[in-house]
Coordinates of C-alpha atoms and ligand atoms in Angstrom, one line a residue:
X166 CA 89.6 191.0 67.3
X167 CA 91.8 187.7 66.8
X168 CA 93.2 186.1 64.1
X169 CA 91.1 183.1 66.1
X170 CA 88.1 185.4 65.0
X171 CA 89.1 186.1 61.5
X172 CA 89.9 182.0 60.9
X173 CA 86.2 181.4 62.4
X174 CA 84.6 184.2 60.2
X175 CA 86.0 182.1 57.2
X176 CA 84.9 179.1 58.2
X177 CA 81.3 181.0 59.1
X178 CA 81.1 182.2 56.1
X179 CA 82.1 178.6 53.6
X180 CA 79.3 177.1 55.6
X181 CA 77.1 180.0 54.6
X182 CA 78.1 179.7 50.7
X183 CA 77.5 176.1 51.0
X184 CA 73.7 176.9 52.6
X185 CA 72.2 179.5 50.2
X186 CA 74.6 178.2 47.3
X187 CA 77.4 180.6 45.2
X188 CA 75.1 183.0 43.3
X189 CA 73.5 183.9 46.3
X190 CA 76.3 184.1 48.6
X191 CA 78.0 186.7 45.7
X192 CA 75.0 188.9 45.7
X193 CA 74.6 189.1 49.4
X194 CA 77.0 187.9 51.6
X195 CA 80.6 188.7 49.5
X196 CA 81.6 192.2 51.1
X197 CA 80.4 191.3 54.6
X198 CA 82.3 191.5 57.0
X199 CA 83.5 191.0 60.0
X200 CA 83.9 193.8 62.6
X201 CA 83.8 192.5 66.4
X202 CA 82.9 189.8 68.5
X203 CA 81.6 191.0 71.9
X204 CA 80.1 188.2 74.2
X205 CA 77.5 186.7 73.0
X206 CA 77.0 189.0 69.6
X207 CA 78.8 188.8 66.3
X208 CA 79.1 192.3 64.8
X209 CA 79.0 192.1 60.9
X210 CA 79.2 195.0 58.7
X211 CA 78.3 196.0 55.0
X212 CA 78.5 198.3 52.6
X213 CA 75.0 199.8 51.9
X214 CA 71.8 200.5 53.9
X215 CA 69.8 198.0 51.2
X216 CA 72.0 195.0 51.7
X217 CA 71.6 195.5 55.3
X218 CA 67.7 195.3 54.9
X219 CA 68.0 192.5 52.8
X220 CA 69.9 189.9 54.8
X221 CA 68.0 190.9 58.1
X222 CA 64.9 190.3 56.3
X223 CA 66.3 187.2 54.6
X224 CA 69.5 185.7 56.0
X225 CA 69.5 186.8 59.6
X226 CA 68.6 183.4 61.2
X227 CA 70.9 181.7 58.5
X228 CA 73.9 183.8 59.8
X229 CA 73.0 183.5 63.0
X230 CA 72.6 179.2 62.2
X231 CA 76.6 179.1 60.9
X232 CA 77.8 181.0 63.5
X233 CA 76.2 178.7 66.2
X234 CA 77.6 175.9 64.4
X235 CA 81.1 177.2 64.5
X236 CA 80.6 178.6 68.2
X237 CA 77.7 177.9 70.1
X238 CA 77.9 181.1 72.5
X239 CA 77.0 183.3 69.6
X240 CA 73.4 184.0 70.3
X241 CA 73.1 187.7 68.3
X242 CA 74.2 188.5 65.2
X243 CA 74.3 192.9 64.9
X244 CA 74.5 193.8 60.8
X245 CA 75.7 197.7 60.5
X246 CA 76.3 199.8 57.4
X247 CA 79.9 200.6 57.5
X248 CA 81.0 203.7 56.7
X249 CA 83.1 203.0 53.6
X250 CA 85.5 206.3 54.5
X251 CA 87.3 204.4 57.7
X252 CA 87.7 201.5 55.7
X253 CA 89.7 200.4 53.5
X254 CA 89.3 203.4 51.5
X255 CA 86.8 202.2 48.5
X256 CA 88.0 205.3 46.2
X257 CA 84.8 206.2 45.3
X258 CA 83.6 207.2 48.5
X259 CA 85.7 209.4 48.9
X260 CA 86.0 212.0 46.4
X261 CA 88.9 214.1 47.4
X262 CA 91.5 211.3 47.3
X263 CA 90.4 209.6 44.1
X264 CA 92.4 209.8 41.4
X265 CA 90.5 211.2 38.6
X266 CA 88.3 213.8 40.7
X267 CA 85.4 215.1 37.6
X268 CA 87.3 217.8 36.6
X269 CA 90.5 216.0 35.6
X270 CA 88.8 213.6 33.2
X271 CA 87.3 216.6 31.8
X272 CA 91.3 217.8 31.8
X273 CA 92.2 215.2 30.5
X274 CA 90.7 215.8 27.2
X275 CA 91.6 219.1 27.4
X276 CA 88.4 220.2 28.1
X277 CA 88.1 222.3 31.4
X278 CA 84.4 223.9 30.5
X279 CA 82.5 220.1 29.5
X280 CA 81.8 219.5 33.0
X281 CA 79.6 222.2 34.2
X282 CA 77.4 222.0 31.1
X283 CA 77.6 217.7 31.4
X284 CA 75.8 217.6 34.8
X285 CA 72.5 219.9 34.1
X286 CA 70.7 217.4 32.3
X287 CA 71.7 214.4 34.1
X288 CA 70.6 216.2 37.6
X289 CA 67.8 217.6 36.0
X290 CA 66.8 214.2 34.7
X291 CA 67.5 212.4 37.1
X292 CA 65.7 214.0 40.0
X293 CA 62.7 213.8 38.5
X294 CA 62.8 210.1 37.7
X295 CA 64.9 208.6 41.0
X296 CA 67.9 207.9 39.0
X297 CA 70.9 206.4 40.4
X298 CA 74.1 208.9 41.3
X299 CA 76.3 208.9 38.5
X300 CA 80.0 209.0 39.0
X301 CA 81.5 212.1 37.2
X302 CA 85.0 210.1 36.3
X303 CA 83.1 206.8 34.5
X304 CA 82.9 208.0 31.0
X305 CA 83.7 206.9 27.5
X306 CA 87.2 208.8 27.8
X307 CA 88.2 207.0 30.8
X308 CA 87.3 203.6 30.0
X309 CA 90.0 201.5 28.3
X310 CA 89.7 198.6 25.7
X311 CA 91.4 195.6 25.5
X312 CA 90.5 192.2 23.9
X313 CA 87.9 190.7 26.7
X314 CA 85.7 194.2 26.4
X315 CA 86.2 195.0 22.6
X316 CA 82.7 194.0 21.9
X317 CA 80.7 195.5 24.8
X318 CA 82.1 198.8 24.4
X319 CA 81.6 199.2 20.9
X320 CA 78.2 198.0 21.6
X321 CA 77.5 200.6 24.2
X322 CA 79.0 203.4 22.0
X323 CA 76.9 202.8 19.6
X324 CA 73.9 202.9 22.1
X325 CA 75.0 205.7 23.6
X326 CA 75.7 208.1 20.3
X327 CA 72.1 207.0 18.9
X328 CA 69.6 210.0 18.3
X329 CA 66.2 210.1 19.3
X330 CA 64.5 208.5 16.8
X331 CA 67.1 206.1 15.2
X332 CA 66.3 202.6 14.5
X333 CA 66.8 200.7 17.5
X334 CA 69.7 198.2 16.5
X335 CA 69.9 195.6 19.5
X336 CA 67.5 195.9 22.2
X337 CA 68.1 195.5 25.0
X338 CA 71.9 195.7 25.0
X339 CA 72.7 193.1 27.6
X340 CA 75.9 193.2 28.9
X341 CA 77.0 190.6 31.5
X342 CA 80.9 190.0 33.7
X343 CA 82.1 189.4 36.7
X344 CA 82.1 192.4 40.0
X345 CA 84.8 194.6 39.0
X346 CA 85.0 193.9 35.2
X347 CA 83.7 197.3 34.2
X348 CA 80.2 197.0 33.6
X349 CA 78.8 199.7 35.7
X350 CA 81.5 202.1 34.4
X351 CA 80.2 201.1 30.7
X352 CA 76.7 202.0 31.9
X353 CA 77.8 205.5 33.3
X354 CA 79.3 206.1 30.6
X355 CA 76.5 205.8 28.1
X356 CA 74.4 207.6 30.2
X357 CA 76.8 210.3 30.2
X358 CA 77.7 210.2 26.8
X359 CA 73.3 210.5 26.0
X360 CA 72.5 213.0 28.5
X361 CA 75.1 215.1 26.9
X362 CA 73.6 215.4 23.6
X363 CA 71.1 216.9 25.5
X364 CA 68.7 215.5 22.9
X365 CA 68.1 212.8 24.5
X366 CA 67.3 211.2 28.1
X367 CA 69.4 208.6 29.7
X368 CA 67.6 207.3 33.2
X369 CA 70.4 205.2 34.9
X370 CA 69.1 203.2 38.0
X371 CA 70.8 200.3 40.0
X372 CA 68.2 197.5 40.4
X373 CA 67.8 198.3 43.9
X374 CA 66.7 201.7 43.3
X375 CA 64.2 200.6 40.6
X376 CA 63.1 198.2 43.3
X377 CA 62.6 200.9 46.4
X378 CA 62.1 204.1 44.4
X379 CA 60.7 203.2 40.6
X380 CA 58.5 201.1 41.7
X381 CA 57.8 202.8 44.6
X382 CA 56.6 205.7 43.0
X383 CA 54.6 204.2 40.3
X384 CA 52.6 202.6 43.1
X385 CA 51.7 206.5 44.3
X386 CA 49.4 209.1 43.8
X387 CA 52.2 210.6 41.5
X388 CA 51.9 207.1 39.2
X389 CA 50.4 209.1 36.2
X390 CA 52.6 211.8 36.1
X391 CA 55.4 209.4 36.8
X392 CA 54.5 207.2 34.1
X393 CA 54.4 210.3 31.9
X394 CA 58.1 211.7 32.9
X395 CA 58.6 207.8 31.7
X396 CA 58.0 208.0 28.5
X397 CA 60.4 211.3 28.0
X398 CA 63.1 208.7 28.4
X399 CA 64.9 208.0 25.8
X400 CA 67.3 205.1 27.2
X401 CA 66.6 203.2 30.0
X402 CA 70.0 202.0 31.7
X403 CA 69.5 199.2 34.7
X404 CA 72.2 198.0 36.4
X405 CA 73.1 194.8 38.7
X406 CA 69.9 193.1 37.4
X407 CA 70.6 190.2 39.6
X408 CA 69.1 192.2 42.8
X409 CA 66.1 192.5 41.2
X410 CA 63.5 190.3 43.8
X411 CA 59.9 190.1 44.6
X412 CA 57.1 188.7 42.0
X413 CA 55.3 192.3 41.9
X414 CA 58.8 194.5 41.2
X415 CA 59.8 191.6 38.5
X416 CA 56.0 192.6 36.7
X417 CA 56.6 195.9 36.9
X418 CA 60.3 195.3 35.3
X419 CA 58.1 193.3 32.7
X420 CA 56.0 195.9 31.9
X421 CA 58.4 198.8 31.7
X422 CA 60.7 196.9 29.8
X423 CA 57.7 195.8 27.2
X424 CA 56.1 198.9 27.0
X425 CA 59.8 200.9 26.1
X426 CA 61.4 198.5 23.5
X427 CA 58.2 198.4 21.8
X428 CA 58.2 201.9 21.7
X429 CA 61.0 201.8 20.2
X430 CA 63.2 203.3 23.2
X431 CA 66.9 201.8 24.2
X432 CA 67.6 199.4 27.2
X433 CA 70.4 198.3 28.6
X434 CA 71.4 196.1 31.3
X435 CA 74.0 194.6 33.2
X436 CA 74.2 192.1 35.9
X437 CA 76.8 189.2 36.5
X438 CA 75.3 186.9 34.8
X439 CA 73.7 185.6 31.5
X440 CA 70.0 186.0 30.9
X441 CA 69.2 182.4 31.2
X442 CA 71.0 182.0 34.9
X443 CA 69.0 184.9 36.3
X444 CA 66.8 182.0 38.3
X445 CA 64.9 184.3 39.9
X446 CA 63.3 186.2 37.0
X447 CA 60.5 184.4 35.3
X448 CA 60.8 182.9 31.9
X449 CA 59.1 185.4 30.4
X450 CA 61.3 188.4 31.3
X451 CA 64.5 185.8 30.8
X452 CA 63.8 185.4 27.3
X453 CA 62.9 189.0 26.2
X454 CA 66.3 190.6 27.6
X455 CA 67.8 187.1 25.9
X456 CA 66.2 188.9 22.7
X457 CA 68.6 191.7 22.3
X458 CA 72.1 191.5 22.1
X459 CA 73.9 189.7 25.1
X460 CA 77.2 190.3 25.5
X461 CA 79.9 188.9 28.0
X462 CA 82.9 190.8 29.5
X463 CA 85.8 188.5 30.6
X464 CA 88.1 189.4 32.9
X465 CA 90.8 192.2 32.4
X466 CA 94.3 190.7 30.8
X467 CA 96.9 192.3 32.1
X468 CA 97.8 194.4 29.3
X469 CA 94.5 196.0 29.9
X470 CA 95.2 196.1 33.3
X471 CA 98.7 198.3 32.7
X472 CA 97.0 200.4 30.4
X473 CA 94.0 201.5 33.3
X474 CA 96.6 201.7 35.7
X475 CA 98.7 204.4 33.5
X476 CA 95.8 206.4 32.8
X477 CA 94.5 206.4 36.6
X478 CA 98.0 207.4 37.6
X479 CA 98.1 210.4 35.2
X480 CA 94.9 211.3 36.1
X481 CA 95.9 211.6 39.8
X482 CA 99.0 213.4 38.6
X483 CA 97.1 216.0 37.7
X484 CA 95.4 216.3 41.4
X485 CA 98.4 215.3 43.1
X486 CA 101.6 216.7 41.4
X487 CA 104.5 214.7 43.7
X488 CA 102.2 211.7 42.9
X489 CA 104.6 209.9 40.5
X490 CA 104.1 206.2 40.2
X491 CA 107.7 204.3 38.4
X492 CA 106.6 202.4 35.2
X493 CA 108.0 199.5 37.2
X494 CA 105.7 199.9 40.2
X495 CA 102.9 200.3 37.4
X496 CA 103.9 196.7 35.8
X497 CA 104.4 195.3 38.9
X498 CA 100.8 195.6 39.8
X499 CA 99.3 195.2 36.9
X500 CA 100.9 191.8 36.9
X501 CA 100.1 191.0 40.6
X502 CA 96.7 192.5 41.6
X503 CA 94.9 190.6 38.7
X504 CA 91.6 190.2 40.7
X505 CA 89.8 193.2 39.1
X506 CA 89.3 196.7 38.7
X507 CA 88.2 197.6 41.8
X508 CA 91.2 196.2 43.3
X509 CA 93.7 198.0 40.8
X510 CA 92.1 201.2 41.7
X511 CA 92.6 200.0 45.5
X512 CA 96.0 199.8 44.9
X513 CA 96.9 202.9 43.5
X514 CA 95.0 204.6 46.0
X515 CA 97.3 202.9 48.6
X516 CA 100.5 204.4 47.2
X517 CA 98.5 208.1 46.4
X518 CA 98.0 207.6 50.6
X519 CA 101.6 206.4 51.4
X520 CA 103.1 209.3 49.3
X521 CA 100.5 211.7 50.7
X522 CA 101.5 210.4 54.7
X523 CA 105.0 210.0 54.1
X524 CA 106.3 212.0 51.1
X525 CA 108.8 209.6 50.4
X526 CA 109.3 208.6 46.7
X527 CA 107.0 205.6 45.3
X528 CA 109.3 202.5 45.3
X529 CA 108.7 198.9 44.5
X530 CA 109.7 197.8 47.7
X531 CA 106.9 200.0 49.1
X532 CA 104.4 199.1 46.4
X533 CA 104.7 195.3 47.0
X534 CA 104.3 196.0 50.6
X535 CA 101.1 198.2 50.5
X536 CA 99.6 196.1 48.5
X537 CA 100.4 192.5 49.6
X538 CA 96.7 191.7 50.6
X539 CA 95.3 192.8 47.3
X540 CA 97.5 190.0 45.7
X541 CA 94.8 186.8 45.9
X542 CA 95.6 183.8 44.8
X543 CA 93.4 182.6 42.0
X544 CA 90.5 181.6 43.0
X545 CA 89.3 178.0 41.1
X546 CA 87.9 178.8 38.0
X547 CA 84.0 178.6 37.9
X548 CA 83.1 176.2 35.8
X549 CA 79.6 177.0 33.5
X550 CA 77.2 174.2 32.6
X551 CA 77.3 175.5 29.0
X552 CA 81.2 174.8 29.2
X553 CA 80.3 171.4 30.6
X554 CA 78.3 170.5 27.5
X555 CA 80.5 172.0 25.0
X556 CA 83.1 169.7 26.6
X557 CA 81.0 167.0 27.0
X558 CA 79.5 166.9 22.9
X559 CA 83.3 167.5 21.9
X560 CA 84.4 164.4 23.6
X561 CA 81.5 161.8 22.7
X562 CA 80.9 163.5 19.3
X563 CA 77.7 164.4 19.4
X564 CA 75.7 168.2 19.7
X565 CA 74.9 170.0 22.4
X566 CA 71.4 170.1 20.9
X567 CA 71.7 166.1 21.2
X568 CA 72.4 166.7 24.9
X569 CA 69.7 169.0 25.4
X570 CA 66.7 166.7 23.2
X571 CA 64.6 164.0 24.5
X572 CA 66.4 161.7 22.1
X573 CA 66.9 158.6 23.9
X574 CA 69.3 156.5 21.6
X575 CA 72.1 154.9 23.9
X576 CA 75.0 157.1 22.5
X577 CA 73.6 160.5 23.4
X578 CA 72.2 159.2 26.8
X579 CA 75.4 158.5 28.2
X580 CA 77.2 161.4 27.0
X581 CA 73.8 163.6 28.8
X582 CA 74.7 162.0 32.4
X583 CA 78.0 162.2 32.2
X584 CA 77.2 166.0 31.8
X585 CA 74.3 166.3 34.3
X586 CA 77.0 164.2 36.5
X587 CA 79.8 167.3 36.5
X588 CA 77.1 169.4 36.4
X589 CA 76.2 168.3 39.6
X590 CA 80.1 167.9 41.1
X591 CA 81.7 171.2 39.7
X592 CA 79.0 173.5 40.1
X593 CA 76.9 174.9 42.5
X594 CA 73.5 174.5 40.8
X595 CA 70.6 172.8 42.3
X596 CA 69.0 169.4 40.7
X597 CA 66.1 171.2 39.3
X598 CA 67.8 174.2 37.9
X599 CA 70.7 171.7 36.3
X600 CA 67.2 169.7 34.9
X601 CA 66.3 172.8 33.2
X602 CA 69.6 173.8 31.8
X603 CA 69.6 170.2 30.4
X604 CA 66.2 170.7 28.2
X605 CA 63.6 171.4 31.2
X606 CA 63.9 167.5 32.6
X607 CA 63.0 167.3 35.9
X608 CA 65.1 167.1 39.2
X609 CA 64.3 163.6 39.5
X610 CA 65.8 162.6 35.9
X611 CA 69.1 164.5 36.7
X612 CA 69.4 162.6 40.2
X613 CA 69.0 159.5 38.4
X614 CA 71.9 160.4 36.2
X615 CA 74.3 161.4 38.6
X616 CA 73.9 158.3 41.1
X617 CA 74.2 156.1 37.6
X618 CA 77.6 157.6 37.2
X619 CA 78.2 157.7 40.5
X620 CA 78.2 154.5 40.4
X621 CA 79.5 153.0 37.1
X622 CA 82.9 155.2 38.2
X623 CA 83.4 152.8 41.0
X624 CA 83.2 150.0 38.6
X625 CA 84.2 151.1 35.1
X626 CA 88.1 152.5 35.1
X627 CA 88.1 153.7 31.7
X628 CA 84.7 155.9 32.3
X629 CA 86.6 157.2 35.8
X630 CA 89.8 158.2 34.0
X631 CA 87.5 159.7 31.1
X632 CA 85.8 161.8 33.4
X633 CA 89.0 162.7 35.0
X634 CA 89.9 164.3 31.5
X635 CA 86.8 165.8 31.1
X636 CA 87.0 167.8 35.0
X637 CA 90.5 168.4 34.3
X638 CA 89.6 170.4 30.9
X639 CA 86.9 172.2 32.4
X640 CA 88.9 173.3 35.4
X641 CA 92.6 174.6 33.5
Ligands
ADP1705 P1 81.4 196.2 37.8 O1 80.3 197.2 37.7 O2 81.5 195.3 36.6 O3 81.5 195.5 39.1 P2 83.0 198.6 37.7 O4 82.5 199.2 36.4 O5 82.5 199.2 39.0 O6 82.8 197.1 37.7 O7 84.6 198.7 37.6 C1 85.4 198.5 38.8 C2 86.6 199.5 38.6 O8 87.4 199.1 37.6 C3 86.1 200.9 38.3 O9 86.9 201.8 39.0 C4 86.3 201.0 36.9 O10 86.5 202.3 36.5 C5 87.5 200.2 36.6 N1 87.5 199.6 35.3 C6 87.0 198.3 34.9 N2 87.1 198.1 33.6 C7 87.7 199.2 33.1 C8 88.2 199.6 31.8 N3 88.0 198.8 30.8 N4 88.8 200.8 31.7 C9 89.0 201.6 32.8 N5 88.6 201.3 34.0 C10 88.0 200.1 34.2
MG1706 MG1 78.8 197.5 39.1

């Protein structure tokens, strides 16, 4: 393959976030990639079977669509699973080179014996129910807290030491970041933490499983004694929310999620965004897991960043004696790979590989060349509509509410298109979705507010350098 082919892929794949928009180019197309271009077929790769299924089922002629556009040859796009092992070496996927293999985060407490007795009840749970695979080294122990996370961990402790019975305090837990920010780990770890009081039963499922197997199975024969193993769970743990699709899956959802909290039974959930920008969940459902307690993550500072990156390199330590990474080499990366989690652990795996190959010493020089590609440049910041209408009530002195109500009083109307106007410019969201962020108005009302802009901006210098200001605060 080419650099040629690499620079096309790019371009390929801006046109394809600028077709299905940025939410759904993160859930779907984001770790595509790009493996060979033979003739007149485009190979294309990604990371599990379900993605696969869902962009042939759903994207295939859009894919196919951008690539023509770029070069016209193209008349076959071929979507494969990679095999995350030849790769670049996700750690996760491969056990035996991971840094904190099970057993050492039990060693790291000290605690050799923990494990054997922590796995019966998850297995034994979670086979009967379909439950996700849990990863052994995401606990409590191994999960560290800084200031963007202080709030969502002590929210899922407190979930996740609760006993069967217990007042319910927030339900559901909602917990919502950016990929890599350290939601699933959270999740593991509470089901971890529950299924080892053995008193209670954590289910953990990713949203695609509850999609193909949950619901799958209630649909069966089996539905009654399914429903039944159901209601022996104690805490219901969903991850990646946002893959949740299809009207009949979201009413099953619906009714699971109804029928546990008032029960009296723990949710939680994460996905990568808020409640209220889950567009494909109905209002309904929105506003129930809006109900609980919704919490945010924000990305890892690097201070947080050091502090995972010392306690992943001890863990390995223990695996891999001659694996000693400099405090320097530590700092350095913590400072430079500041994407997220995933890409820390990415990193350290490199050097754990280089000193493995090579058995030369861990060096700076050799860190900042292993891990030169992991160093991205910031990408621009996204830019919320609920940002856009703090900014926007600051500036004209009025309330969000003010933006949000039908009032129609001249100095709330402006302030309202000026808002749906950089709504419209530094976001990705469609007319009608902006309308119902802005009070439920309709498409039509925010078109007419961001052509009036458009146009007084030509005309009126001190609204152009006003909005200036505004984008300029938004974006910093
Ligand atoms: P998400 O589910 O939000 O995309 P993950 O939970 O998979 O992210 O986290 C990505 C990687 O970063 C994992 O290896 C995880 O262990 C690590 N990580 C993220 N946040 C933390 C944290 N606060 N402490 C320790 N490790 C973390
Ligand atoms: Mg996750």
């Amino acid at each position: 393959m080419t650099s040629t082919d690499q620079e096309r892929w790019a371009r390929v794949r801006d046109r394809l976030r600028v077709e299905v928009g940025d939410d759904v180019y993160s859930s779907w197309f984001a770790r595509m990639e790009l493996e060979a271009i033979e003739e007149d077929t485009v190979k294309l790769s990604v990371p599990t079977r379900f993605l696969k299924s869902w962009v042939q089922s759903h994207y295939a002629e859009k894919v196919l669509a951008c690539w023509q556009a770029e070069q016209p040859s193209i008349l076959r796009i071929e979507l494969t699973v990679r095999s995350a092992v030849i790769k670049t070496l996700p750690p996760k996927s491969k056990p035996a080179e991971a840094p904190a293999a099970p057993r050492e985060v039990r060693e790291h407490k000290g605690n050799g014996s923990e494990l054997r007795s922590l796995s019966a009840p998850i297995s034994a749970v979670h086979e009967a129910l379909g439950g996700s695979p849990l990863d052994p080294r995401l606990t409590f122990e191994a999960f560290v807290v800084g200031r963007s996370n202080t709030l969502a961990h002590a929210a899922a402790k407190q979930v996740a030491q609760g006993r069967r019975g217990d007042a319910v305090m927030f339900n559901p837990l909602y917990i919502h970041a950016g990929v890599g920010l350290g939601k699933t780990h959270l999740l593991q770890s509470v089901a971890w933490a529950g299924n080892l009081s053995a008193e209670r039963k954590v289910l953990y499922l990713t949203a695609e499983k509850f999609m193909y197997g949950f619901v799958a199975a209630l649909r069966t024969q089996n539905a009654i004694a399914f429903k039944e193993a159901l209601r022996t769970i104690d805490v219901l743990v969903i991850d990646d929310l946002q893959f949740l699709q299809g009207k009949s899956t979201q009413a099953e959802f619906c009714h699971t999620l109804n029928a546990l909290i008032d029960a009296g039974r723990q949710v939680v959930i994460a996905a990568d965004r808020p409640p209220g920008d889950l567009e494909s969940l109905d209002e309904r459902v929105r506003s129930r897991l809006a109900g609980g307690l919704v919490v945010e993550m924000g990305s890892l500072g690097e201070e947080l960043r050091l502090e995972i990156l010392k306690y992943r390199a001890a863990a390995a330590r223990q695996h891999h004696p001659g694996f000693d990474v400099p405090p320097p080499v530590l700092v350095f990366i913590a400072k430079t790979v500041t994407h997220n989690g995933r890409d820390l652990e990415g990193a350290l795996n490199r050097l754990l590989a280089h000193s493995k190959l090579t058995g030369q010493p861990i060096t700076l020089e050799m860190a900042e060349r292993e891990v030169r590609d992991l160093i991205r440049p910031q990408e621009p910041k996204r830019v919320k509509i609920e940002d856009i209408q703090r900014v926007v009530a600051r500036q004209y002195n009025v309330s969000r509410a003010d933006l949000l109500s039908s009032r129609r009083t001249a100095n709330v109307v402006r302030p309202r298109q000026v808002a749906m106007y950089l709504a419209k410019t530094l976001t990705l969201r469609s007319l009608p979705e902006i309308g119902r962020r802005f009070g439920g108005r309709d498409h039509t009302t925010v078109l007419h507010a961001v052509r009036k802009i458009e146009n007084l901006v030509s005309t009126d210098t001190a609204l152009a350098e006003e909005i200036e200001l505004l984008k300029r605060q938004l974006q910093d």
